[in-house]
Amino acid sequence: MDAIVLLKDDHKTVEKLFKEFEKAGDGAHKKKRDIVDKIIEELTTHAYIEEEIFYPAAREGAPDTVDHILESVEEHHVVVWMLSELRGMDPEDERFVPKVTVLMENVRHHVEEEEEEWFPKVREAMGRNRLQELGERMEKAKAKAPADPLAVSSAGK
Ligand SMILES: [Fe+2]
Ligand SMILES: [Fe+2]
């Protein structure tokens, strides 16, 4: 599996969960809590494999993208702290839905930058074989991803 295809598939999975969240009715607290649990799991795993494998490899193989990568890490930082706050939060808390809304805004912006602004440069610089090899490593690394969003390195803990 090509590394960038794998990452884009993850982005699609998360976007589907976001849409489900947006469609859930006002009173659907339990449903929203369940969706957010899945979002936390997906995004933590995704941030982990990007930070452990893809970002360092891109930095080495496509050095021109370094500014994008460093900005992406700071965006992850905000996201993983938000995920950690959402982790134990009562879905009826008045801050729950607004926090998820801001999380979704942040992630959508982040994904757009990855897909439009710098992943294409990485593809061009690194080529198919290297991306294939990275994709395989990331696929395997998913099993080692932490459950705690703050265990991802961008959290800075
Ligand atoms: Fe990312
Ligand atoms: Fe991503």
PDB file of C-alpha atoms and ligand atoms in Angstrom:
ATOM      1  CA  MET A   1       0.000   0.000   0.000  1.00  0.00           C
ATOM      2  CA  ASP A   2       1.323   3.403  -1.053  1.00  0.00           C
ATOM      3  CA  ALA A   3       1.951   5.641   1.983  1.00  0.00           C
ATOM      4  CA  ILE A   4       0.018   8.618   0.634  1.00  0.00           C
ATOM      5  CA  VAL A   5      -2.925   6.461  -0.470  1.00  0.00           C
ATOM      6  CA  LEU A   6      -3.030   4.954   3.033  1.00  0.00           C
ATOM      7  CA  LEU A   7      -3.020   8.392   4.681  1.00  0.00           C
ATOM      8  CA  LYS A   8      -5.743   9.687   2.353  1.00  0.00           C
ATOM      9  CA  ASP A   9      -7.874   6.623   3.153  1.00  0.00           C
ATOM     10  CA  ASP A  10      -7.537   7.484   6.841  1.00  0.00           C
ATOM     11  CA  HIS A  11      -8.604  11.061   6.075  1.00  0.00           C
ATOM     12  CA  LYS A  12     -11.735   9.710   4.344  1.00  0.00           C
ATOM     13  CA  THR A  13     -12.570   7.462   7.295  1.00  0.00           C
ATOM     14  CA  VAL A  14     -12.332  10.431   9.658  1.00  0.00           C
ATOM     15  CA  GLU A  15     -14.386  12.671   7.369  1.00  0.00           C
ATOM     16  CA  LYS A  16     -17.143  10.019   7.360  1.00  0.00           C
ATOM     17  CA  LEU A  17     -17.184  10.050  11.167  1.00  0.00           C
ATOM     18  CA  PHE A  18     -17.345  13.877  11.140  1.00  0.00           C
ATOM     19  CA  LYS A  19     -20.369  13.754   8.811  1.00  0.00           C
ATOM     20  CA  GLU A  20     -22.041  11.170  11.080  1.00  0.00           C
ATOM     21  CA  PHE A  21     -21.445  13.455  14.046  1.00  0.00           C
ATOM     22  CA  GLU A  22     -22.925  16.438  12.199  1.00  0.00           C
ATOM     23  CA  LYS A  23     -25.998  14.418  11.246  1.00  0.00           C
ATOM     24  CA  ALA A  24     -26.672  13.112  14.769  1.00  0.00           C
ATOM     25  CA  GLY A  25     -29.674  14.852  16.375  1.00  0.00           C
ATOM     26  CA  ASP A  26     -29.539  17.281  19.293  1.00  0.00           C
ATOM     27  CA  GLY A  27     -30.584  14.662  21.819  1.00  0.00           C
ATOM     28  CA  ALA A  28     -28.331  11.887  20.517  1.00  0.00           C
ATOM     29  CA  HIS A  29     -25.783  12.212  23.321  1.00  0.00           C
ATOM     30  CA  LYS A  30     -24.832   8.544  23.527  1.00  0.00           C
ATOM     31  CA  LYS A  31     -24.459   8.291  19.761  1.00  0.00           C
ATOM     32  CA  LYS A  32     -22.251  11.398  19.662  1.00  0.00           C
ATOM     33  CA  ARG A  33     -20.117  10.041  22.504  1.00  0.00           C
ATOM     34  CA  ASP A  34     -19.620   6.771  20.560  1.00  0.00           C
ATOM     35  CA  ILE A  35     -18.703   8.612  17.357  1.00  0.00           C
ATOM     36  CA  VAL A  36     -16.226  10.798  19.227  1.00  0.00           C
ATOM     37  CA  ASP A  37     -14.618   7.678  20.745  1.00  0.00           C
ATOM     38  CA  LYS A  38     -14.038   6.394  17.207  1.00  0.00           C
ATOM     39  CA  ILE A  39     -12.717   9.793  16.080  1.00  0.00           C
ATOM     40  CA  ILE A  40     -10.237   9.790  18.985  1.00  0.00           C
ATOM     41  CA  GLU A  41      -9.020   6.309  18.093  1.00  0.00           C
ATOM     42  CA  GLU A  42      -8.695   7.020  14.366  1.00  0.00           C
ATOM     43  CA  LEU A  43      -6.969  10.389  14.749  1.00  0.00           C
ATOM     44  CA  THR A  44      -4.581   9.226  17.457  1.00  0.00           C
ATOM     45  CA  THR A  45      -3.490   6.272  15.318  1.00  0.00           C
ATOM     46  CA  HIS A  46      -3.203   8.481  12.243  1.00  0.00           C
ATOM     47  CA  ALA A  47      -1.160  11.186  13.996  1.00  0.00           C
ATOM     48  CA  TYR A  48       1.071   8.475  15.476  1.00  0.00           C
ATOM     49  CA  ILE A  49       1.983   6.846  12.153  1.00  0.00           C
ATOM     50  CA  GLU A  50       2.479  10.220  10.480  1.00  0.00           C
ATOM     51  CA  GLU A  51       4.760  11.465  13.230  1.00  0.00           C
ATOM     52  CA  GLU A  52       6.686   8.237  13.750  1.00  0.00           C
ATOM     53  CA  ILE A  53       7.168   7.304  10.108  1.00  0.00           C
ATOM     54  CA  PHE A  54       5.803   9.568   7.397  1.00  0.00           C
ATOM     55  CA  TYR A  55       6.839  13.030   8.568  1.00  0.00           C
ATOM     56  CA  PRO A  56      10.471  12.087   9.350  1.00  0.00           C
ATOM     57  CA  ALA A  57      10.781  10.216   6.039  1.00  0.00           C
ATOM     58  CA  ALA A  58       9.275  13.161   4.141  1.00  0.00           C
ATOM     59  CA  ARG A  59      11.601  15.564   5.881  1.00  0.00           C
ATOM     60  CA  GLU A  60      14.537  13.510   4.712  1.00  0.00           C
ATOM     61  CA  GLY A  61      13.289  12.622   1.242  1.00  0.00           C
ATOM     62  CA  ALA A  62      11.616  15.947   0.386  1.00  0.00           C
ATOM     63  CA  PRO A  63      13.569  18.571   2.380  1.00  0.00           C
ATOM     64  CA  ASP A  64      11.710  21.439   0.651  1.00  0.00           C
ATOM     65  CA  THR A  65       8.585  20.515   2.592  1.00  0.00           C
ATOM     66  CA  VAL A  66      10.164  21.087   6.009  1.00  0.00           C
ATOM     67  CA  ASP A  67       8.149  24.249   6.791  1.00  0.00           C
ATOM     68  CA  HIS A  68       4.896  22.462   5.973  1.00  0.00           C
ATOM     69  CA  ILE A  69       5.924  19.512   8.132  1.00  0.00           C
ATOM     70  CA  LEU A  70       6.821  21.670  11.124  1.00  0.00           C
ATOM     71  CA  GLU A  71       3.493  23.511  10.816  1.00  0.00           C
ATOM     72  CA  SER A  72       1.691  20.191  10.546  1.00  0.00           C
ATOM     73  CA  VAL A  73       3.283  18.998  13.797  1.00  0.00           C
ATOM     74  CA  GLU A  74       1.991  22.123  15.580  1.00  0.00           C
ATOM     75  CA  GLU A  75      -1.471  21.441  14.186  1.00  0.00           C
ATOM     76  CA  HIS A  76      -1.250  17.872  15.483  1.00  0.00           C
ATOM     77  CA  HIS A  77      -0.241  19.294  18.854  1.00  0.00           C
ATOM     78  CA  VAL A  78      -3.508  21.247  19.124  1.00  0.00           C
ATOM     79  CA  VAL A  79      -5.543  18.306  17.842  1.00  0.00           C
ATOM     80  CA  VAL A  80      -4.141  15.705  20.268  1.00  0.00           C
ATOM     81  CA  TRP A  81      -4.723  17.998  23.257  1.00  0.00           C
ATOM     82  CA  MET A  82      -8.309  18.552  22.123  1.00  0.00           C
ATOM     83  CA  LEU A  83      -8.736  14.786  21.707  1.00  0.00           C
ATOM     84  CA  SER A  84      -7.444  14.237  25.192  1.00  0.00           C
ATOM     85  CA  GLU A  85      -9.940  16.772  26.595  1.00  0.00           C
ATOM     86  CA  LEU A  86     -12.769  15.103  24.713  1.00  0.00           C
ATOM     87  CA  ARG A  87     -11.752  11.684  25.974  1.00  0.00           C
ATOM     88  CA  GLY A  88     -13.501  11.721  29.305  1.00  0.00           C
ATOM     89  CA  MET A  89     -15.981  14.512  28.616  1.00  0.00           C
ATOM     90  CA  ASP A  90     -19.719  14.205  29.326  1.00  0.00           C
ATOM     91  CA  PRO A  91     -21.471  14.567  25.942  1.00  0.00           C
ATOM     92  CA  GLU A  92     -24.122  16.692  27.654  1.00  0.00           C
ATOM     93  CA  ASP A  93     -21.497  19.207  28.789  1.00  0.00           C
ATOM     94  CA  GLU A  94     -22.169  22.490  26.968  1.00  0.00           C
ATOM     95  CA  ARG A  95     -18.531  22.527  25.799  1.00  0.00           C
ATOM     96  CA  PHE A  96     -18.679  19.056  24.186  1.00  0.00           C
ATOM     97  CA  VAL A  97     -20.301  19.859  20.818  1.00  0.00           C
ATOM     98  CA  PRO A  98     -18.441  23.189  20.358  1.00  0.00           C
ATOM     99  CA  LYS A  99     -15.157  21.430  21.106  1.00  0.00           C
ATOM    100  CA  VAL A 100     -15.878  18.745  18.517  1.00  0.00           C
ATOM    101  CA  THR A 101     -16.880  21.478  16.035  1.00  0.00           C
ATOM    102  CA  VAL A 102     -13.570  23.296  16.462  1.00  0.00           C
ATOM    103  CA  LEU A 103     -11.690  19.985  16.309  1.00  0.00           C
ATOM    104  CA  MET A 104     -13.373  19.225  12.970  1.00  0.00           C
ATOM    105  CA  GLU A 105     -12.503  22.684  11.605  1.00  0.00           C
ATOM    106  CA  ASN A 106      -8.874  22.205  12.607  1.00  0.00           C
ATOM    107  CA  VAL A 107      -8.620  18.705  11.151  1.00  0.00           C
ATOM    108  CA  ARG A 108     -10.322  19.642   7.872  1.00  0.00           C
ATOM    109  CA  HIS A 109      -7.920  22.554   7.421  1.00  0.00           C
ATOM    110  CA  HIS A 110      -4.964  20.313   8.274  1.00  0.00           C
ATOM    111  CA  VAL A 111      -6.023  17.552   5.880  1.00  0.00           C
ATOM    112  CA  GLU A 112      -6.542  20.062   3.076  1.00  0.00           C
ATOM    113  CA  GLU A 113      -3.022  21.405   3.530  1.00  0.00           C
ATOM    114  CA  GLU A 114      -1.531  17.925   3.599  1.00  0.00           C
ATOM    115  CA  GLU A 115      -3.386  16.752   0.511  1.00  0.00           C
ATOM    116  CA  GLU A 116      -3.203  19.943  -1.550  1.00  0.00           C
ATOM    117  CA  GLU A 117      -0.002  21.669  -0.491  1.00  0.00           C
ATOM    118  CA  TRP A 118       2.664  19.201   0.439  1.00  0.00           C
ATOM    119  CA  PHE A 119       1.833  15.511  -0.072  1.00  0.00           C
ATOM    120  CA  PRO A 120       2.100  16.009  -3.864  1.00  0.00           C
ATOM    121  CA  LYS A 121       5.629  17.381  -3.378  1.00  0.00           C
ATOM    122  CA  VAL A 122       6.546  14.341  -1.285  1.00  0.00           C
ATOM    123  CA  ARG A 123       5.176  12.019  -3.957  1.00  0.00           C
ATOM    124  CA  GLU A 124       7.231  13.737  -6.611  1.00  0.00           C
ATOM    125  CA  ALA A 125      10.437  13.725  -4.561  1.00  0.00           C
ATOM    126  CA  MET A 126      10.195  10.204  -3.169  1.00  0.00           C
ATOM    127  CA  GLY A 127       8.792   8.034  -5.918  1.00  0.00           C
ATOM    128  CA  ARG A 128       6.646   4.952  -5.905  1.00  0.00           C
ATOM    129  CA  ASN A 129       8.945   2.302  -4.415  1.00  0.00           C
ATOM    130  CA  ARG A 130       9.927   4.344  -1.395  1.00  0.00           C
ATOM    131  CA  LEU A 131       6.284   5.310  -0.760  1.00  0.00           C
ATOM    132  CA  GLN A 132       5.268   1.680  -1.068  1.00  0.00           C
ATOM    133  CA  GLU A 133       7.833   0.647   1.520  1.00  0.00           C
ATOM    134  CA  LEU A 134       6.751   3.450   3.869  1.00  0.00           C
ATOM    135  CA  GLY A 135       3.110   2.454   3.461  1.00  0.00           C
ATOM    136  CA  GLU A 136       3.884  -1.087   4.535  1.00  0.00           C
ATOM    137  CA  ARG A 137       5.729   0.146   7.611  1.00  0.00           C
ATOM    138  CA  MET A 138       2.855   2.467   8.531  1.00  0.00           C
ATOM    139  CA  GLU A 139       0.277  -0.281   8.099  1.00  0.00           C
ATOM    140  CA  LYS A 140       2.201  -2.410  10.620  1.00  0.00           C
ATOM    141  CA  ALA A 141       2.842   0.510  12.987  1.00  0.00           C
ATOM    142  CA  LYS A 142      -0.906   1.060  13.381  1.00  0.00           C
ATOM    143  CA  ALA A 143      -0.988  -1.926  15.741  1.00  0.00           C
ATOM    144  CA  LYS A 144       1.495  -0.169  18.024  1.00  0.00           C
ATOM    145  CA  ALA A 145      -0.385   3.140  18.200  1.00  0.00           C
ATOM    146  CA  PRO A 146      -1.197   4.369  21.720  1.00  0.00           C
ATOM    147  CA  ALA A 147      -4.779   4.801  22.963  1.00  0.00           C
ATOM    148  CA  ASP A 148      -3.827   8.011  24.774  1.00  0.00           C
ATOM    149  CA  PRO A 149      -3.642  10.978  22.358  1.00  0.00           C
ATOM    150  CA  LEU A 150      -1.057  12.614  24.632  1.00  0.00           C
ATOM    151  CA  ALA A 151       1.319   9.701  24.071  1.00  0.00           C
ATOM    152  CA  VAL A 152       1.818  10.957  20.495  1.00  0.00           C
ATOM    153  CA  SER A 153       5.086  12.901  20.285  1.00  0.00           C
ATOM    154  CA  SER A 154       3.610  16.247  19.106  1.00  0.00           C
ATOM    155  CA  ALA A 155       1.722  16.442  22.413  1.00  0.00           C
ATOM    156  CA  GLY A 156       5.076  17.383  23.915  1.00  0.00           C
ATOM    157  CA  LYS A 157       4.536  15.499  27.143  1.00  0.00           C
TER     158      LYS A 157
HETATM  159 FE    FE B   1      -1.331  15.163   9.763  1.00  0.00          FE
HETATM  160 FE    FE B   2      -3.011  13.209   7.746  1.00  0.00          FE
END
